Short mmCIF file of C-alpha atoms in Angstrom, two decimals:
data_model
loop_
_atom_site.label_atom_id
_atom_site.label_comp_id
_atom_site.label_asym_id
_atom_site.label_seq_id
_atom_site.Cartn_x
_atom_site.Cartn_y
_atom_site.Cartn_z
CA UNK Y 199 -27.06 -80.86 92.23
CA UNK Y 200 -26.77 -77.30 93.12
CA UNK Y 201 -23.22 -77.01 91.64
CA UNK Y 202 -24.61 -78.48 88.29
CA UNK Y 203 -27.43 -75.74 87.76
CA UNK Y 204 -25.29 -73.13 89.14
CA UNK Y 205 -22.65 -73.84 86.49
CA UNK Y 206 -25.33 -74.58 83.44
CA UNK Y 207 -27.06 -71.26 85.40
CA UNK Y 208 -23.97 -69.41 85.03
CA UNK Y 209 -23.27 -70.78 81.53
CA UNK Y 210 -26.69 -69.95 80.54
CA UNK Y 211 -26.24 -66.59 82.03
CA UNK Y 212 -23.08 -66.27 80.34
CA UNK Y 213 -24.47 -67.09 77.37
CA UNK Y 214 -27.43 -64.72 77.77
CA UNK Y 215 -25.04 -61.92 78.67
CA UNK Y 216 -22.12 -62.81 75.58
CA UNK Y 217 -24.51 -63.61 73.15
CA UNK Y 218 -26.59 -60.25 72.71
CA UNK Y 219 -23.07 -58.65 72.72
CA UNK Y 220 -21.56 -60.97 70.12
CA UNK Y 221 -24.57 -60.56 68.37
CA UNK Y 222 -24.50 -57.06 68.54
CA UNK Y 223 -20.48 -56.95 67.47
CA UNK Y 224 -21.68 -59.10 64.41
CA UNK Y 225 -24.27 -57.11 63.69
CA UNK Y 226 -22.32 -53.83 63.59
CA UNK Y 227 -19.28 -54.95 61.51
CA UNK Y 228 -21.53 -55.53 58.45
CA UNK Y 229 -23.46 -52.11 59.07
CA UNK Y 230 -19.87 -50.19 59.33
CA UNK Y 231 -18.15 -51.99 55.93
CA UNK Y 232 -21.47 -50.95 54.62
CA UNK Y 233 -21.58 -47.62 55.60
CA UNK Y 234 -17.83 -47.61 54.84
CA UNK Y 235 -18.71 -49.11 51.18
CA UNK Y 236 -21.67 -46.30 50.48
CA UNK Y 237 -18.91 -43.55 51.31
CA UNK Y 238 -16.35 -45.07 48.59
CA UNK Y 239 -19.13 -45.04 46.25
CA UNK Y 240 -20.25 -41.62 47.08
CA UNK Y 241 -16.85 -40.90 47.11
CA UNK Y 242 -16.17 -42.36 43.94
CA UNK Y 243 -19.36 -41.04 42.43
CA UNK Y 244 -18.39 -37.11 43.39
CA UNK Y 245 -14.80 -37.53 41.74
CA UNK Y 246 -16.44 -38.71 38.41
CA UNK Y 247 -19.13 -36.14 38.31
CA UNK Y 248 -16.21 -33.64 39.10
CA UNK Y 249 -14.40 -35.25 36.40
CA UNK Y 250 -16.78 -34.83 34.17
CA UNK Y 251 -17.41 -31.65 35.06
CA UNK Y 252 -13.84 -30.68 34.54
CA UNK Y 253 -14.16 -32.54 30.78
CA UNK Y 254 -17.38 -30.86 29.94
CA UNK Y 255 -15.63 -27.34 31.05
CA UNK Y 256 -12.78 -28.06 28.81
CA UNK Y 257 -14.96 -29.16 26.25
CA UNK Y 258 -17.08 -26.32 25.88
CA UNK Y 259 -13.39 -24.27 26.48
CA UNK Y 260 -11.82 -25.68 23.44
CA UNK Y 261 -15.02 -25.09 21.78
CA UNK Y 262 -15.36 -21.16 22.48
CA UNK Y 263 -11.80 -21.02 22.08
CA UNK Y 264 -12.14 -22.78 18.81
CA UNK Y 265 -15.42 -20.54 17.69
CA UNK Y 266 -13.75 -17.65 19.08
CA UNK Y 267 -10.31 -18.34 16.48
CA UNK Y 268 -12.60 -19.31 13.84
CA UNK Y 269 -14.90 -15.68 14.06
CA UNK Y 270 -11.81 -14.01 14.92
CA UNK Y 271 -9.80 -15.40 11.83
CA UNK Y 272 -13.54 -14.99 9.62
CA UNK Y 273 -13.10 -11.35 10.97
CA UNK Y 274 -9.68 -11.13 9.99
CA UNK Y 275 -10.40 -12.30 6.54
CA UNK Y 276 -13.57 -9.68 6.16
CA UNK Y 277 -11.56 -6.75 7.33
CA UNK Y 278 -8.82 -7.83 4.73
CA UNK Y 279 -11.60 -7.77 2.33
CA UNK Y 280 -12.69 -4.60 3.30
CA UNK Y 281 -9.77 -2.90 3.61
CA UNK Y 282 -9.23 -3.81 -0.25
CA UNK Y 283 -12.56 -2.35 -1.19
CA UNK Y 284 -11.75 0.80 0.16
CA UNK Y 285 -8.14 0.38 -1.67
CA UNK Y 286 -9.46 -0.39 -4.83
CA UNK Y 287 -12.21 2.36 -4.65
CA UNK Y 288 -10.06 5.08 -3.76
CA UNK Y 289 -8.45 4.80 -7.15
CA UNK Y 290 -11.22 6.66 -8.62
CA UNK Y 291 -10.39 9.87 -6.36
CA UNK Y 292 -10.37 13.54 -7.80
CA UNK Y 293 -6.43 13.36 -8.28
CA UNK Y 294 -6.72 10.30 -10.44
CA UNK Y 295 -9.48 11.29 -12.56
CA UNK Y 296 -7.83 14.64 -13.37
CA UNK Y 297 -4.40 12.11 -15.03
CA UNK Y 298 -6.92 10.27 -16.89
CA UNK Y 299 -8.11 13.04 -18.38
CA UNK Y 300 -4.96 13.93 -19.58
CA UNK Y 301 -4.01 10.83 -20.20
CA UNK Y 302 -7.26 10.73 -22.54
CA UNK Y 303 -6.23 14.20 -23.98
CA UNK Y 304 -3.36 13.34 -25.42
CA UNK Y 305 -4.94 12.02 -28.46
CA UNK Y 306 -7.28 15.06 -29.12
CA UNK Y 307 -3.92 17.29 -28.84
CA UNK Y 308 -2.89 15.40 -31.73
CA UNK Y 309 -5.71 14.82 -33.68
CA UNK Y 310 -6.21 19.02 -33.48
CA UNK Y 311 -2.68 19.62 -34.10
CA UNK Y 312 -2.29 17.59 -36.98
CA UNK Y 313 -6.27 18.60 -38.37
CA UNK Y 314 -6.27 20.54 -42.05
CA UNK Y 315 -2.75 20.17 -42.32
CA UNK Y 316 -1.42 21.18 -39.42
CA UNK Y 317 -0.83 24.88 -40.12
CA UNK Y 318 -4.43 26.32 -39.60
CA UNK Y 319 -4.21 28.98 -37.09
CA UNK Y 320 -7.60 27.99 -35.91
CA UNK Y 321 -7.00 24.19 -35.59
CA UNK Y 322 -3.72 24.91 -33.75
CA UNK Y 323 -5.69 27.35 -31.56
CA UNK Y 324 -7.74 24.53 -30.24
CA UNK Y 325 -4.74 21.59 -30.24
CA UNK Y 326 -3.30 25.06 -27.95
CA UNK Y 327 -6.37 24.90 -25.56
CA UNK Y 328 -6.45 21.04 -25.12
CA UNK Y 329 -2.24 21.06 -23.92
CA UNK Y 330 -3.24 24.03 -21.72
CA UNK Y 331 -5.77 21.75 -19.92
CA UNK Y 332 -3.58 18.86 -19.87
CA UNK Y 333 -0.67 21.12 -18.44
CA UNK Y 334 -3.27 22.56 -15.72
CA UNK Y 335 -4.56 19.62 -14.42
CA UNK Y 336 -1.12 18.57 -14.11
CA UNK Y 337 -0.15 21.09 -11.54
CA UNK Y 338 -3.65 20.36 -9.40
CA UNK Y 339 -3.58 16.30 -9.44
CA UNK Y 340 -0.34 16.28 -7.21
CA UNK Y 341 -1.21 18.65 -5.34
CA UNK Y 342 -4.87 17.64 -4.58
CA UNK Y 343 -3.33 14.41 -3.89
CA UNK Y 344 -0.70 15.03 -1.23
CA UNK Y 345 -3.03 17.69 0.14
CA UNK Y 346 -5.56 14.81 0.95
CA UNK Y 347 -3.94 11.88 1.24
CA UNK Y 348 -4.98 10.60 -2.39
CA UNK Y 349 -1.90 9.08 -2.98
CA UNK Y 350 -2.10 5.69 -4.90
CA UNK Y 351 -0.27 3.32 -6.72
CA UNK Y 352 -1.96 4.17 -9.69
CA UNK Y 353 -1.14 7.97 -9.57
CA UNK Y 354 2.27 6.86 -9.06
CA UNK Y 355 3.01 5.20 -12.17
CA UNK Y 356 0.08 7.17 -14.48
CA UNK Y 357 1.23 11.06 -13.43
CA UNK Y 358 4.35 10.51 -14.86
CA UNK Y 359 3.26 8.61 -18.04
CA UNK Y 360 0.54 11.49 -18.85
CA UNK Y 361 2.90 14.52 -18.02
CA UNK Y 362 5.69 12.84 -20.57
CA UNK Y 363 2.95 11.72 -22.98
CA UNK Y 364 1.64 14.98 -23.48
CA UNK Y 365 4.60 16.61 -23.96
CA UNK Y 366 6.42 14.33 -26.16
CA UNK Y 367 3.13 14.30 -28.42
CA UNK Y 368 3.08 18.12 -28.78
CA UNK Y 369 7.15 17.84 -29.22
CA UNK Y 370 7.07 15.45 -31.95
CA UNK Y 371 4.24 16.86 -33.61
CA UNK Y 372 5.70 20.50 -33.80
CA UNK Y 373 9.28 18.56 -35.07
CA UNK Y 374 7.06 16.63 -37.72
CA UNK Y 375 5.81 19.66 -39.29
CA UNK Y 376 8.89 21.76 -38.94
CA UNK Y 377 8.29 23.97 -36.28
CA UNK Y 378 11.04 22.84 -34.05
CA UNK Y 379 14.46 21.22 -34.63
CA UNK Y 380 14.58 17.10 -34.07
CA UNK Y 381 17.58 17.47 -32.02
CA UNK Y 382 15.56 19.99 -29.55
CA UNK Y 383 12.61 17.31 -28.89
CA UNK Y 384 15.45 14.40 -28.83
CA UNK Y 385 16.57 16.39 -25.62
CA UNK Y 386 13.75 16.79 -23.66
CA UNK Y 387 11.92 13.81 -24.90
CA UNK Y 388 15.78 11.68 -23.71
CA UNK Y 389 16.35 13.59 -20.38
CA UNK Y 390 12.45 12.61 -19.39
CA UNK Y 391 12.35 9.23 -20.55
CA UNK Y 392 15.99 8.52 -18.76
CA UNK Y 393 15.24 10.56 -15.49
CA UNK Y 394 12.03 8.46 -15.28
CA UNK Y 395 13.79 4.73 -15.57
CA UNK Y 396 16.79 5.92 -13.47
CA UNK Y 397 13.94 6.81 -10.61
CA UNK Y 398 12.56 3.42 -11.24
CA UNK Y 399 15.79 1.86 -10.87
CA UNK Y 400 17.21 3.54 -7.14
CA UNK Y 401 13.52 3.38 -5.71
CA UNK Y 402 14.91 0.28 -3.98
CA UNK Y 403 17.58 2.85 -2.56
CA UNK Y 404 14.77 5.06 -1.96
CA UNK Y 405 12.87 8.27 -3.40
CA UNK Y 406 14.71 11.20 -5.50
CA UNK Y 407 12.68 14.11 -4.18
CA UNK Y 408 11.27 17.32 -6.74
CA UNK Y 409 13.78 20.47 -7.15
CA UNK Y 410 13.19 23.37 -7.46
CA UNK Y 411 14.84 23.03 -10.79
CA UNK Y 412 12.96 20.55 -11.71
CA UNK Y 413 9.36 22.22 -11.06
CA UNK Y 414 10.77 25.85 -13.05
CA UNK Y 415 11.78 23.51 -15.85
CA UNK Y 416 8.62 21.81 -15.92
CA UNK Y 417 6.98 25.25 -16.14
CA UNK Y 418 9.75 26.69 -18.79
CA UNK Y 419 8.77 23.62 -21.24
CA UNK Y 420 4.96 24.18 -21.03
CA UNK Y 421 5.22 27.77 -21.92
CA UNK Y 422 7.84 27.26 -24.61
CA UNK Y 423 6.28 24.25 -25.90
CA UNK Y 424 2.49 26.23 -26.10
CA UNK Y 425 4.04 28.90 -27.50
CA UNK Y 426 5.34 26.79 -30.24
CA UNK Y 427 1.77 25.11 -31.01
CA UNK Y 428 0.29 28.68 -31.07
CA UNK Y 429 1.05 30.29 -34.93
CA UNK Y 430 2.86 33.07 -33.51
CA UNK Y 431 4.13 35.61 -35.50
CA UNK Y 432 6.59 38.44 -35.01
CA UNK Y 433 8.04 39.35 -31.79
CA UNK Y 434 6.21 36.46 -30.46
CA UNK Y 435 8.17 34.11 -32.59
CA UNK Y 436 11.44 35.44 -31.61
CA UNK Y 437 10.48 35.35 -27.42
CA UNK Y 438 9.42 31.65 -27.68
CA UNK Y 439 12.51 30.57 -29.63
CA UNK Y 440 14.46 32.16 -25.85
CA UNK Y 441 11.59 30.88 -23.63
CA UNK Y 442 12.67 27.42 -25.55
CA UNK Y 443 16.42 28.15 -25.33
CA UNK Y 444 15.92 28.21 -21.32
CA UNK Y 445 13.86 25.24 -21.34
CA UNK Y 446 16.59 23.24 -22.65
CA UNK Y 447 19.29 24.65 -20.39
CA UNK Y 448 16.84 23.68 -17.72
CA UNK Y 449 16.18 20.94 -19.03
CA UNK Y 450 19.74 19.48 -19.11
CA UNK Y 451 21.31 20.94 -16.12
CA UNK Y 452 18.22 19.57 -13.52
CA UNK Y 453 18.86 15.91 -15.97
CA UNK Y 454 22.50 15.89 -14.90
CA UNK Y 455 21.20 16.90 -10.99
CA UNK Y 456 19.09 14.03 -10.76
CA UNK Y 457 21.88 11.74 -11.95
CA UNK Y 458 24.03 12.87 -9.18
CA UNK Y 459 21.66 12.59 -6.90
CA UNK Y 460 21.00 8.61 -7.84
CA UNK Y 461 24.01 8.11 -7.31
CA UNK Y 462 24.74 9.55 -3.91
CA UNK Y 463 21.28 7.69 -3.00
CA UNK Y 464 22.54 4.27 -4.65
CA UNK Y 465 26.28 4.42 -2.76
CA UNK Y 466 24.60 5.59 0.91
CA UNK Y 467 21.69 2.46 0.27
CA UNK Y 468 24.52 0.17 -0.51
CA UNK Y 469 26.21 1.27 2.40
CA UNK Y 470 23.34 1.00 4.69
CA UNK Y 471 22.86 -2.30 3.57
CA UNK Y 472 26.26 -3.74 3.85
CA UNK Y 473 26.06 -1.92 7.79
CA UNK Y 474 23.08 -3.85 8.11
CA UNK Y 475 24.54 -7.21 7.15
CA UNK Y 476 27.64 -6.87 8.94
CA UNK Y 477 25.58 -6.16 12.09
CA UNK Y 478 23.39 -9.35 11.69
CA UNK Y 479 26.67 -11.58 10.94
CA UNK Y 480 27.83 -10.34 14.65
#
């Protein structure tokens, strides 16, 4: 009898003693997977909020980025715009006006040359004054405009067209009513005319550059030429018919000049050129 209690005791005992520890044991593995689980999910639950984050910061990057192309490309545009204003506006600088209004003179010279016949000393005296202006203001346009920087495209191709305007109009006119030979304003009115296509053909070359020559001639055919529209008579007659014998030697020596100069421009371009392309075949 006392070996049977003692063994239940000690089974009981045992029992007592195992069974808060195998309870215990079972009631910690649940706690620690759960406490294991919670740290996955907070785990978890920190990438995707940093992965979000990291989306949302690319987001808004692409965004600014985007807004920052788009306002950069709008300003892009507007300053394009703007410089084009202030192109087109500074057409109407000082330099400019002062061609138009020789371009716009032109017709008056001929209108006064031609008025009451043509010979009236008083008409002419007035057709005089209007191809004096139109001479002046062709000395102070180019100059006003490389002074200042108011070169354009415009004075480019209008300077020309109003200095050989003018004086072919007062050359054909003085021809026309007998004043001067046809042969004389065939001359001048032929060297101009070619000089200014053979300049438009070697620009690609590059730029045939003022003479000297070319300035005194200038000079020698407006004197000559308003000299001619005055009615001179006398020993004025005979000095102009000089003054226009030097304006045609001028006039023909600085023609064949600029011919020799488009050419040396035209062989060294084509030169450069071929230079060029032989160094970008190698």
């Amino acid at each position: 009898m006392t070996g049977v209690p003692a063994s239940a005791a000690g089974g009981s005992s045992s029992a007592r003693r195992t069974g808060p520890r195998g309870t215990s044991g079972a009631a910690q593995e649940p706690v620690g997977r759960t406490n294991r689980g919670s740290a996955l999910e907070r785990g978890a639950a920190e990438r995707a909020a940093t992965d979000q984050g990291t989306t949302d910061q690319g987001t808004a990057g692409r965004g600014s980025a985007e807004r920052g192309s788009t306002e950069g490309g709008a300003a892009g545009r507007g300053g394009k715009i703007a410089a084009a204003a202030v192109n087109q506006a500074s057409v109407w600088n000082v330099a400019n006006l002062l061609t138009m209004l020789r371009l716009l003179l032109v017709p008056a010279f001929v209108a006064l040359m031609l008025g009451n016949g043509g010979y009236d000393p008083a008409w002419r005296s007035f057709a005089w004054a209007a191809f004096a202006i139109a001479m002046i203001t062709d000395l102070f346009d180019g100059h006003l405009a490389r002074t200042y920087n108011l070169v354009t495209d415009f004075g480019k191709i209008a300077d020309p067209i109003a200095d050989k305007a003018i004086m072919g109009a007062a050359l054909i006119c003085l021809s026309a009513l007998g004043d001067l030979p046809w042969w004389v304003t065939a001359v001048i009115l032929g060297r101009e005319l070619g000089i200014t296509v053979l300049r438009f053909v070697v620009i690609r070359y590059g730029v045939i550059p003022a003479s000297r020559g070319g300035k005194l001639k200038t000079l020698t055919q407006g004197i000559a030429v308003g000299m001619y529209v005055l009615a001179l008579t006398g020993p004025l007659a005979t000095l102009r018919f000089w003054v226009m014998a030097a304006a045609v030697v001028l006039t023909v020596a600085t023609g064949l000049d600029y011919v020799k100069q488009a050419i040396v421009l035209r062989r060294r371009g084509i030169a450069e050129r071929r230079a060029a392309l032989k160094e970008t075949e190698a």
